[in-house]
Amino acid sequence: MMETKIWTSSELSAAVSAIKAGQLVSFPSETVYGLGANAFDEVAVKNVYAAKGRPSDNPLIVHVADIEQVSDFAQVNEWAEKLMQQFWPGPLTMILPVQPDALSETVTGGLDTVAIRMPDNDVTRQLIRDAGVPIVGPSANTSGRPSPTLATHVYHDLQGKIAGVVDDGATMIGVESTIIDLSTDQPAVLRPGKITPEELAEVLGTDVISEVTMKDASAAPKAPGMKYRHYAPDKDVYMVGADEWADVLAWVDEQDQPVGLMMPAQAMAQHNVADAWSLGEDVNSAMAQLFAGLRHFDGQADVKTIFVADFVRDSTHAAYNNRLLKASGGHRATELWTD
Ligand code: TXA
Ligand code: MG
C-alpha cells in the first residue's frame, strides 16, 4: 500500500509531479472531489478504474483548463461553443463526438463520444495547466458510495490506493455536474445538476430533452454510469415530504435505536429537533449537505435508518431529488406505517 498524502493548495507542485509520473491524485472542484490521472496515460487511467472498483464500461469525464484544449480531442460544434462561453468554468459536462484516435477506449468506454468539463476551481485548473495534459476524473469515491465533498471523504475511501488529495475545503455545490449530450440532433440532459435544462435551452435557443422527466424509466440510460447503483450508504434511507415530519418523529419515538435525521432548518425549528443533520435553508444548501450527511450517519454503527427531506418536483430541485432517489432506492418514510 502506498502512503496517501493530503496536500494543501500551496503544495500543488507535489500533485503535479504525481500526475506527470502516472500516479492518481484527487482534486477539488465546485461539484465533488474528482479522482485525477493523465488522460493520455493508459496505465494511469486503468488504475483509476481499479482504485474506485468501477466497471470498465463506464467512461470518464476529461477535465480541461482552457477551452482551446477541447478541440485537441473532441469535435466542437456551435452548441458547445455557446455553452462553454456561458457556463465554463462551471458544473456542466458536455458530450461531444471524439476526435478519431485522440483518446483511448479506456477513457471513452469504446464510445465515439467523450465527456468534457472545465471545473470552476482555480487550484485544479492550475494542476491541469502545470501537468500539461487533460485529466480524467470520476468522482473520487469507492464505486457505489456517495460522492466526496470533503478531502476526508476521499481519504476514507481511497487511502493507500492513490498518491494524494489536494485539499481545498468543502465543495460548494455538492452534487455532480449536469451532463448534456450535444452529439445528436437534439441536446439532451443525461444527468441533472445545478444547471437546469431550462437554463441550457435558453442559451442554446432550442429545446433540451431531459431524461429525468421521461416517463419510461426502464429505457436504457444514455450515460452508462446512470444504470449502476449510486450514492448509496449501507443503511436504509427513506425520503420524507415536507408535511410528513410529524409522522416520522412519532415513529422514531417508538424505536429503541437511534436514527439519522436529515432535515431542512425550517422543519428542525418547527418540530423542535436539535440533533438532526441540517440541510439548511434551501435546495442549494441541501445539495451541499446531502452526501456529507449520508456519510456521517453511515459511519455510525448503531444507526440503521436515515430519514432525508425531499423537495417538491421541479427542475431546480431535480439534481437533489435524483441523488436522494438513488440513495433511498425510491423508498418513502410512509411505507413504514402504511400497509
Ligand atoms: O461533477 C462531476 O461531473 C464530477 C467531477 C469530479 O467533475 N465527476 C463525475 O464523474 O461525476 P463520474 O465519472 O462519477 O460521472 C461521469 C458520468 C458517468 O455516469 C458516465 O457514464 C458518464 O458521465 N459519461 C462519461 N462519458 C460519457 C459519454 N461519452 N457518453 C455518455 N455518458 C458519459
Ligand atoms: Mg461518480
Short mmCIF file of C-alpha atoms and ligand atoms in Angstrom, two decimals:
data_model
loop_
_atom_site.label_atom_id
_atom_site.label_comp_id
_atom_site.label_asym_id
_atom_site.label_seq_id
_atom_site.Cartn_x
_atom_site.Cartn_y
_atom_site.Cartn_z
CA MET A 1 0.00 0.00 0.00
CA MET A 2 1.26 3.47 -0.82
CA GLU A 3 1.07 6.34 1.62
CA THR A 4 -1.69 8.76 0.60
CA LYS A 5 -0.75 12.41 1.17
CA ILE A 6 -3.12 15.27 1.93
CA TRP A 7 -1.73 18.32 0.15
CA THR A 8 -2.75 21.95 0.72
CA SER A 9 -3.28 24.12 -2.36
CA SER A 10 0.20 25.62 -1.80
CA GLU A 11 1.74 22.17 -2.17
CA LEU A 12 0.40 21.80 -5.72
CA SER A 13 3.79 21.01 -7.25
CA ALA A 14 3.82 17.62 -5.48
CA ALA A 15 0.43 16.84 -7.02
CA VAL A 16 1.65 17.97 -10.46
CA SER A 17 4.70 15.68 -10.19
CA ALA A 18 2.47 12.77 -9.21
CA ILE A 19 0.18 13.27 -12.25
CA LYS A 20 3.23 13.52 -14.53
CA ALA A 21 4.58 10.29 -13.01
CA GLY A 22 1.36 8.44 -13.90
CA GLN A 23 0.01 8.40 -10.36
CA LEU A 24 -3.52 9.14 -9.12
CA VAL A 25 -4.35 12.47 -7.47
CA SER A 26 -7.70 13.52 -6.08
CA PHE A 27 -8.57 17.11 -7.00
CA PRO A 28 -11.15 19.58 -5.64
CA SER A 29 -13.89 21.04 -7.81
CA GLU A 30 -17.05 23.09 -7.30
CA THR A 31 -19.21 19.94 -7.53
CA VAL A 32 -17.47 17.00 -5.81
CA TYR A 33 -13.84 15.81 -5.47
CA GLY A 34 -12.52 14.02 -8.55
CA LEU A 35 -10.01 11.17 -8.96
CA GLY A 36 -7.45 12.51 -11.42
CA ALA A 37 -4.98 10.90 -13.82
CA ASN A 38 -3.25 11.89 -17.07
CA ALA A 39 -5.91 11.24 -19.74
CA PHE A 40 -3.19 10.16 -22.21
CA ASP A 41 -1.57 7.62 -19.85
CA GLU A 42 -3.32 4.30 -20.46
CA VAL A 43 -1.92 2.60 -17.36
CA ALA A 44 -2.84 5.53 -15.10
CA VAL A 45 -6.40 5.59 -16.48
CA LYS A 46 -6.77 1.84 -15.89
CA ASN A 47 -5.62 2.41 -12.31
CA VAL A 48 -8.45 4.93 -11.84
CA TYR A 49 -10.98 2.17 -12.53
CA ALA A 50 -9.14 -0.21 -10.24
CA ALA A 51 -8.89 2.27 -7.34
CA LYS A 52 -12.62 3.02 -7.48
CA GLY A 53 -13.72 -0.55 -8.19
CA ARG A 54 -15.55 0.91 -11.19
CA PRO A 55 -16.93 -1.20 -14.08
CA SER A 56 -14.78 -0.65 -17.17
CA ASP A 57 -17.76 0.10 -19.47
CA ASN A 58 -18.44 3.33 -17.56
CA PRO A 59 -16.49 6.11 -19.32
CA LEU A 60 -14.72 9.01 -17.63
CA ILE A 61 -15.04 12.79 -17.84
CA VAL A 62 -11.98 14.58 -19.28
CA HIS A 63 -11.22 17.80 -17.38
CA VAL A 64 -9.59 20.76 -19.15
CA ALA A 65 -8.14 24.10 -18.02
CA ASP A 66 -8.77 26.03 -21.26
CA ILE A 67 -11.40 26.00 -23.98
CA GLU A 68 -8.68 25.71 -26.65
CA GLN A 69 -7.67 22.32 -25.19
CA VAL A 70 -11.04 20.78 -26.12
CA SER A 71 -10.56 20.67 -29.89
CA ASP A 72 -7.43 18.50 -29.41
CA PHE A 73 -9.67 15.53 -28.71
CA ALA A 74 -13.33 16.49 -29.33
CA GLN A 75 -15.29 17.89 -32.27
CA VAL A 76 -16.64 21.21 -31.06
CA ASN A 77 -19.95 22.37 -32.55
CA GLU A 78 -21.91 25.62 -32.32
CA TRP A 79 -23.97 24.43 -29.35
CA ALA A 80 -20.82 23.54 -27.42
CA GLU A 81 -19.29 26.94 -28.16
CA LYS A 82 -22.34 28.75 -26.78
CA LEU A 83 -22.46 26.65 -23.62
CA MET A 84 -18.71 26.93 -22.97
CA GLN A 85 -18.92 30.73 -23.22
CA GLN A 86 -21.87 30.88 -20.83
CA PHE A 87 -21.20 28.15 -18.26
CA TRP A 88 -17.44 27.36 -18.19
CA PRO A 89 -15.68 27.13 -15.91
CA GLY A 90 -18.64 25.55 -14.14
CA PRO A 91 -20.73 22.49 -13.30
CA LEU A 92 -21.57 21.48 -16.87
CA THR A 93 -20.21 18.39 -18.68
CA MET A 94 -20.67 18.20 -22.46
CA ILE A 95 -20.78 15.03 -24.52
CA LEU A 96 -19.20 15.64 -27.95
CA PRO A 97 -18.00 13.41 -30.80
CA VAL A 98 -14.45 12.30 -30.04
CA GLN A 99 -11.60 13.06 -32.50
CA PRO A 100 -10.51 9.80 -34.12
CA ASP A 101 -7.68 8.13 -32.15
CA ALA A 102 -7.29 11.09 -29.78
CA LEU A 103 -8.21 9.18 -26.63
CA SER A 104 -8.01 5.54 -25.58
CA GLU A 105 -11.06 3.29 -25.27
CA THR A 106 -10.32 3.12 -21.59
CA VAL A 107 -11.31 6.78 -21.31
CA THR A 108 -14.33 6.68 -23.62
CA GLY A 109 -15.60 3.20 -22.82
CA GLY A 110 -15.31 2.49 -26.54
CA LEU A 111 -17.99 5.09 -27.39
CA ASP A 112 -17.49 7.51 -30.30
CA THR A 113 -18.15 10.41 -27.93
CA VAL A 114 -16.30 11.95 -24.99
CA ALA A 115 -17.46 13.79 -21.85
CA ILE A 116 -15.63 17.08 -21.15
CA ARG A 117 -15.74 19.62 -18.38
CA MET A 118 -13.83 22.70 -17.15
CA PRO A 119 -14.10 22.79 -13.36
CA ASP A 120 -14.65 26.08 -11.53
CA ASN A 121 -11.71 25.67 -9.17
CA ASP A 122 -8.51 27.72 -9.61
CA VAL A 123 -6.27 25.16 -7.92
CA THR A 124 -7.47 22.33 -10.12
CA ARG A 125 -7.20 24.34 -13.35
CA GLN A 126 -3.65 25.20 -12.29
CA LEU A 127 -2.98 21.50 -11.70
CA ILE A 128 -4.21 20.67 -15.22
CA ARG A 129 -2.14 23.51 -16.75
CA ASP A 130 1.04 22.57 -14.89
CA ALA A 131 0.62 18.87 -15.66
CA GLY A 132 0.31 19.87 -19.34
CA VAL A 133 -2.34 17.24 -20.09
CA PRO A 134 -6.10 16.90 -19.70
CA ILE A 135 -7.04 14.96 -16.56
CA VAL A 136 -9.68 12.23 -16.37
CA GLY A 137 -11.77 12.47 -13.26
CA PRO A 138 -14.61 10.37 -11.99
CA SER A 139 -15.89 11.28 -8.55
CA ALA A 140 -13.25 10.21 -6.00
CA ASN A 141 -15.42 7.75 -4.07
CA THR A 142 -15.36 3.98 -3.99
CA SER A 143 -17.89 2.86 -6.61
CA GLY A 144 -21.38 2.78 -5.07
CA ARG A 145 -20.56 5.20 -2.21
CA PRO A 146 -21.77 8.82 -2.02
CA SER A 147 -19.51 11.23 -3.93
CA PRO A 148 -16.94 13.04 -1.75
CA THR A 149 -17.49 16.68 -0.83
CA LEU A 150 -14.52 16.87 1.58
CA ALA A 151 -10.91 15.70 1.28
CA THR A 152 -11.50 13.48 4.33
CA HIS A 153 -14.24 11.61 2.39
CA VAL A 154 -11.71 10.85 -0.34
CA TYR A 155 -9.12 9.77 2.21
CA HIS A 156 -11.65 7.46 3.87
CA ASP A 157 -12.47 5.68 0.60
CA LEU A 158 -9.10 5.69 -1.21
CA GLN A 159 -6.25 5.90 1.31
CA GLY A 160 -3.44 3.57 0.35
CA LYS A 161 -4.65 3.45 -3.28
CA ILE A 162 -3.76 6.96 -4.53
CA ALA A 163 -0.76 9.29 -4.25
CA GLY A 164 -2.67 12.10 -2.58
CA VAL A 165 -5.60 14.51 -2.25
CA VAL A 166 -5.39 18.25 -2.89
CA ASP A 167 -7.47 19.64 -0.02
CA ASP A 168 -9.37 22.81 -0.93
CA GLY A 169 -12.10 22.53 1.70
CA ALA A 170 -15.75 21.67 1.17
CA THR A 171 -17.00 21.66 -2.42
CA MET A 172 -19.51 24.48 -3.00
CA ILE A 173 -22.27 22.75 -4.94
CA GLY A 174 -22.11 19.24 -3.52
CA VAL A 175 -23.66 17.20 -6.35
CA GLU A 176 -22.05 16.23 -9.64
CA SER A 177 -22.20 18.33 -12.82
CA THR A 178 -25.13 18.47 -15.22
CA ILE A 179 -24.33 16.26 -18.23
CA ILE A 180 -25.66 17.43 -21.62
CA ASP A 181 -25.33 15.31 -24.75
CA LEU A 182 -24.53 17.54 -27.75
CA SER A 183 -23.57 14.68 -30.07
CA THR A 184 -27.04 14.04 -31.55
CA ASP A 185 -29.58 16.20 -33.37
CA GLN A 186 -31.27 17.34 -30.17
CA PRO A 187 -29.49 18.36 -26.95
CA ALA A 188 -30.39 16.08 -24.04
CA VAL A 189 -29.61 16.25 -20.33
CA LEU A 190 -28.35 12.81 -19.26
CA ARG A 191 -27.73 13.65 -15.60
CA PRO A 192 -29.40 16.53 -13.73
CA GLY A 193 -27.16 19.01 -11.91
CA LYS A 194 -27.23 22.57 -10.66
CA ILE A 195 -27.58 23.93 -14.21
CA THR A 196 -31.14 23.15 -15.36
CA PRO A 197 -32.47 22.14 -18.81
CA GLU A 198 -34.33 25.47 -18.96
CA GLU A 199 -31.10 27.46 -18.45
CA LEU A 200 -29.41 25.39 -21.15
CA ALA A 201 -32.33 25.75 -23.59
CA GLU A 202 -32.31 29.49 -23.13
CA VAL A 203 -28.66 29.80 -24.13
CA LEU A 204 -28.96 27.27 -26.97
CA GLY A 205 -32.15 28.76 -28.33
CA THR A 206 -33.53 25.25 -28.82
CA ASP A 207 -35.44 22.66 -26.78
CA VAL A 208 -33.45 20.41 -24.47
CA ILE A 209 -34.69 16.90 -23.76
CA SER A 210 -34.44 15.90 -20.14
CA GLU A 211 -34.10 12.19 -19.42
CA VAL A 212 -35.12 12.79 -15.83
CA THR A 213 -38.55 13.90 -16.90
CA MET A 214 -39.02 10.93 -19.22
CA LYS A 215 -41.74 8.54 -18.12
CA ASP A 216 -40.13 5.30 -19.26
CA ALA A 217 -37.64 4.58 -16.50
CA SER A 218 -36.88 1.15 -18.00
CA ALA A 219 -35.28 2.65 -21.10
CA ALA A 220 -31.51 2.07 -21.25
CA PRO A 221 -29.79 5.11 -19.74
CA LYS A 222 -27.62 7.05 -22.19
CA ALA A 223 -24.97 7.94 -19.63
CA PRO A 224 -23.62 4.45 -18.95
CA GLY A 225 -22.97 5.28 -15.29
CA MET A 226 -26.63 6.02 -14.60
CA LYS A 227 -27.50 2.31 -14.67
CA TYR A 228 -25.35 1.50 -11.66
CA ARG A 229 -26.50 1.84 -8.09
CA HIS A 230 -25.04 5.12 -6.88
CA TYR A 231 -24.63 7.30 -3.86
CA ALA A 232 -25.95 4.60 -1.59
CA PRO A 233 -24.88 4.36 2.05
CA ASP A 234 -25.05 0.99 3.84
CA LYS A 235 -28.27 1.92 5.65
CA ASP A 236 -31.98 2.05 4.87
CA VAL A 237 -32.70 5.53 3.54
CA TYR A 238 -36.25 6.94 3.38
CA MET A 239 -37.48 10.09 1.63
CA VAL A 240 -39.65 12.43 3.69
CA GLY A 241 -42.07 15.04 2.31
CA ALA A 242 -42.36 18.46 3.96
CA ASP A 243 -45.64 17.55 5.73
CA GLU A 244 -44.50 14.08 6.87
CA TRP A 245 -42.03 15.01 9.65
CA ALA A 246 -44.60 14.77 12.47
CA ASP A 247 -45.31 11.14 11.47
CA VAL A 248 -41.61 10.36 11.15
CA LEU A 249 -40.82 11.81 14.59
CA ALA A 250 -43.70 9.87 16.18
CA TRP A 251 -42.34 6.64 14.61
CA VAL A 252 -38.81 7.48 15.75
CA ASP A 253 -40.04 7.92 19.34
CA GLU A 254 -41.12 4.28 19.41
CA GLN A 255 -37.74 2.89 18.33
CA ASP A 256 -35.03 1.62 20.67
CA GLN A 257 -32.23 2.50 18.26
CA PRO A 258 -31.02 5.94 17.19
CA VAL A 259 -31.94 7.01 13.66
CA GLY A 260 -30.40 9.56 11.29
CA LEU A 261 -32.48 12.65 10.53
CA MET A 262 -31.53 14.97 7.66
CA MET A 263 -33.90 17.93 7.83
CA PRO A 264 -34.30 21.45 6.43
CA ALA A 265 -33.56 24.12 9.07
CA GLN A 266 -37.17 25.25 8.97
CA ALA A 267 -38.51 21.75 9.76
CA MET A 268 -36.00 21.41 12.62
CA ALA A 269 -37.27 24.66 14.14
CA GLN A 270 -40.92 23.80 13.58
CA HIS A 271 -40.63 20.38 15.26
CA ASN A 272 -38.09 21.36 17.90
CA VAL A 273 -35.44 18.95 16.69
CA ALA A 274 -31.88 19.79 17.74
CA ASP A 275 -29.88 16.71 16.78
CA ALA A 276 -30.64 16.40 13.06
CA TRP A 277 -28.10 16.88 10.23
CA SER A 278 -29.24 20.28 8.97
CA LEU A 279 -29.91 20.63 5.25
CA GLY A 280 -30.01 24.40 5.73
CA GLU A 281 -32.37 26.94 4.26
CA ASP A 282 -33.00 25.84 0.70
CA VAL A 283 -32.22 23.30 -2.02
CA ASN A 284 -28.72 24.75 -2.59
CA SER A 285 -27.65 24.18 0.99
CA ALA A 286 -29.40 20.79 0.90
CA MET A 287 -27.36 19.77 -2.17
CA ALA A 288 -24.16 20.85 -0.41
CA GLN A 289 -25.06 18.82 2.72
CA LEU A 290 -26.64 15.68 1.22
CA PHE A 291 -23.63 13.42 0.61
CA ALA A 292 -21.79 14.58 3.76
CA GLY A 293 -24.87 13.79 5.86
CA LEU A 294 -25.29 10.33 4.36
CA ARG A 295 -21.62 9.59 5.05
CA HIS A 296 -21.94 10.98 8.59
CA PHE A 297 -24.73 8.56 9.52
CA ASP A 298 -23.16 5.75 7.51
CA GLY A 299 -20.23 5.97 9.92
CA GLN A 300 -22.46 5.44 13.00
CA ALA A 301 -22.75 1.70 13.59
CA ASP A 302 -25.92 1.88 15.72
CA VAL A 303 -27.84 3.95 13.14
CA LYS A 304 -29.63 1.63 10.70
CA THR A 305 -32.22 4.02 9.29
CA ILE A 306 -31.83 7.51 7.80
CA PHE A 307 -34.71 9.87 7.01
CA VAL A 308 -33.97 12.58 4.44
CA ALA A 309 -36.13 15.50 3.30
CA ASP A 310 -37.07 15.57 -0.38
CA PHE A 311 -38.20 18.63 -2.31
CA VAL A 312 -41.30 19.13 -4.46
CA ARG A 313 -40.71 18.01 -8.04
CA ASP A 314 -39.48 20.84 -10.19
CA SER A 315 -36.48 21.44 -12.33
CA THR A 316 -34.39 23.40 -9.80
CA HIS A 317 -34.84 20.51 -7.34
CA ALA A 318 -34.15 17.74 -9.87
CA ALA A 319 -30.45 17.25 -9.10
CA TYR A 320 -31.05 16.93 -5.35
CA ASN A 321 -34.11 14.69 -5.73
CA ASN A 322 -32.33 12.48 -8.30
CA ARG A 323 -29.42 11.74 -5.90
CA LEU A 324 -31.80 11.15 -3.00
CA LEU A 325 -33.97 8.86 -5.13
CA LYS A 326 -30.91 6.72 -5.82
CA ALA A 327 -29.67 6.72 -2.22
CA SER A 328 -33.12 5.63 -0.99
CA GLY A 329 -33.85 3.18 -3.80
CA GLY A 330 -37.15 5.08 -4.12
CA HIS A 331 -38.33 4.21 -0.59
CA ARG A 332 -40.55 6.70 1.25
CA ALA A 333 -40.98 7.00 5.01
CA THR A 334 -44.72 6.48 4.68
CA GLU A 335 -44.04 2.82 3.77
CA LEU A 336 -43.08 2.23 7.42
CA TRP A 337 -46.55 2.86 8.81
CA THR A 338 -48.93 2.20 5.92
CA ASP A 339 -49.97 -1.36 4.82
O1 TXA B 1 -19.13 16.91 -11.26
C1 TXA B 1 -18.68 15.96 -11.89
O2 TXA B 1 -19.06 15.70 -13.05
C2 TXA B 1 -17.59 15.11 -11.21
C3 TXA B 1 -16.37 15.99 -11.03
C4 TXA B 1 -15.22 15.23 -10.40
O3 TXA B 1 -16.00 16.55 -12.26
N1 TXA B 1 -17.29 13.95 -11.98
C5 TXA B 1 -18.16 12.88 -12.08
O4 TXA B 1 -17.66 11.81 -12.82
O5 TXA B 1 -19.27 12.87 -11.59
P1 TXA B 1 -18.32 10.37 -12.80
O6 TXA B 1 -17.35 9.51 -13.55
O7 TXA B 1 -18.62 9.96 -11.41
O8 TXA B 1 -19.60 10.51 -13.65
C6 TXA B 1 -19.49 10.70 -15.06
C7 TXA B 1 -20.73 10.24 -15.76
C8 TXA B 1 -20.93 8.74 -15.69
O9 TXA B 1 -22.30 8.47 -15.44
C9 TXA B 1 -20.56 8.28 -17.13
O10 TXA B 1 -21.26 7.13 -17.51
C10 TXA B 1 -20.97 9.50 -17.95
O11 TXA B 1 -20.60 10.58 -17.15
N2 TXA B 1 -20.25 9.56 -19.23
C11 TXA B 1 -18.91 9.66 -19.43
N3 TXA B 1 -18.62 9.69 -20.73
C12 TXA B 1 -19.79 9.60 -21.41
C13 TXA B 1 -20.17 9.57 -22.78
N4 TXA B 1 -19.25 9.63 -23.77
N5 TXA B 1 -21.48 9.47 -23.10
C14 TXA B 1 -22.41 9.43 -22.11
N6 TXA B 1 -22.12 9.46 -20.78
C15 TXA B 1 -20.83 9.53 -20.44
MG MG B 2 -19.48 9.20 -9.67
#
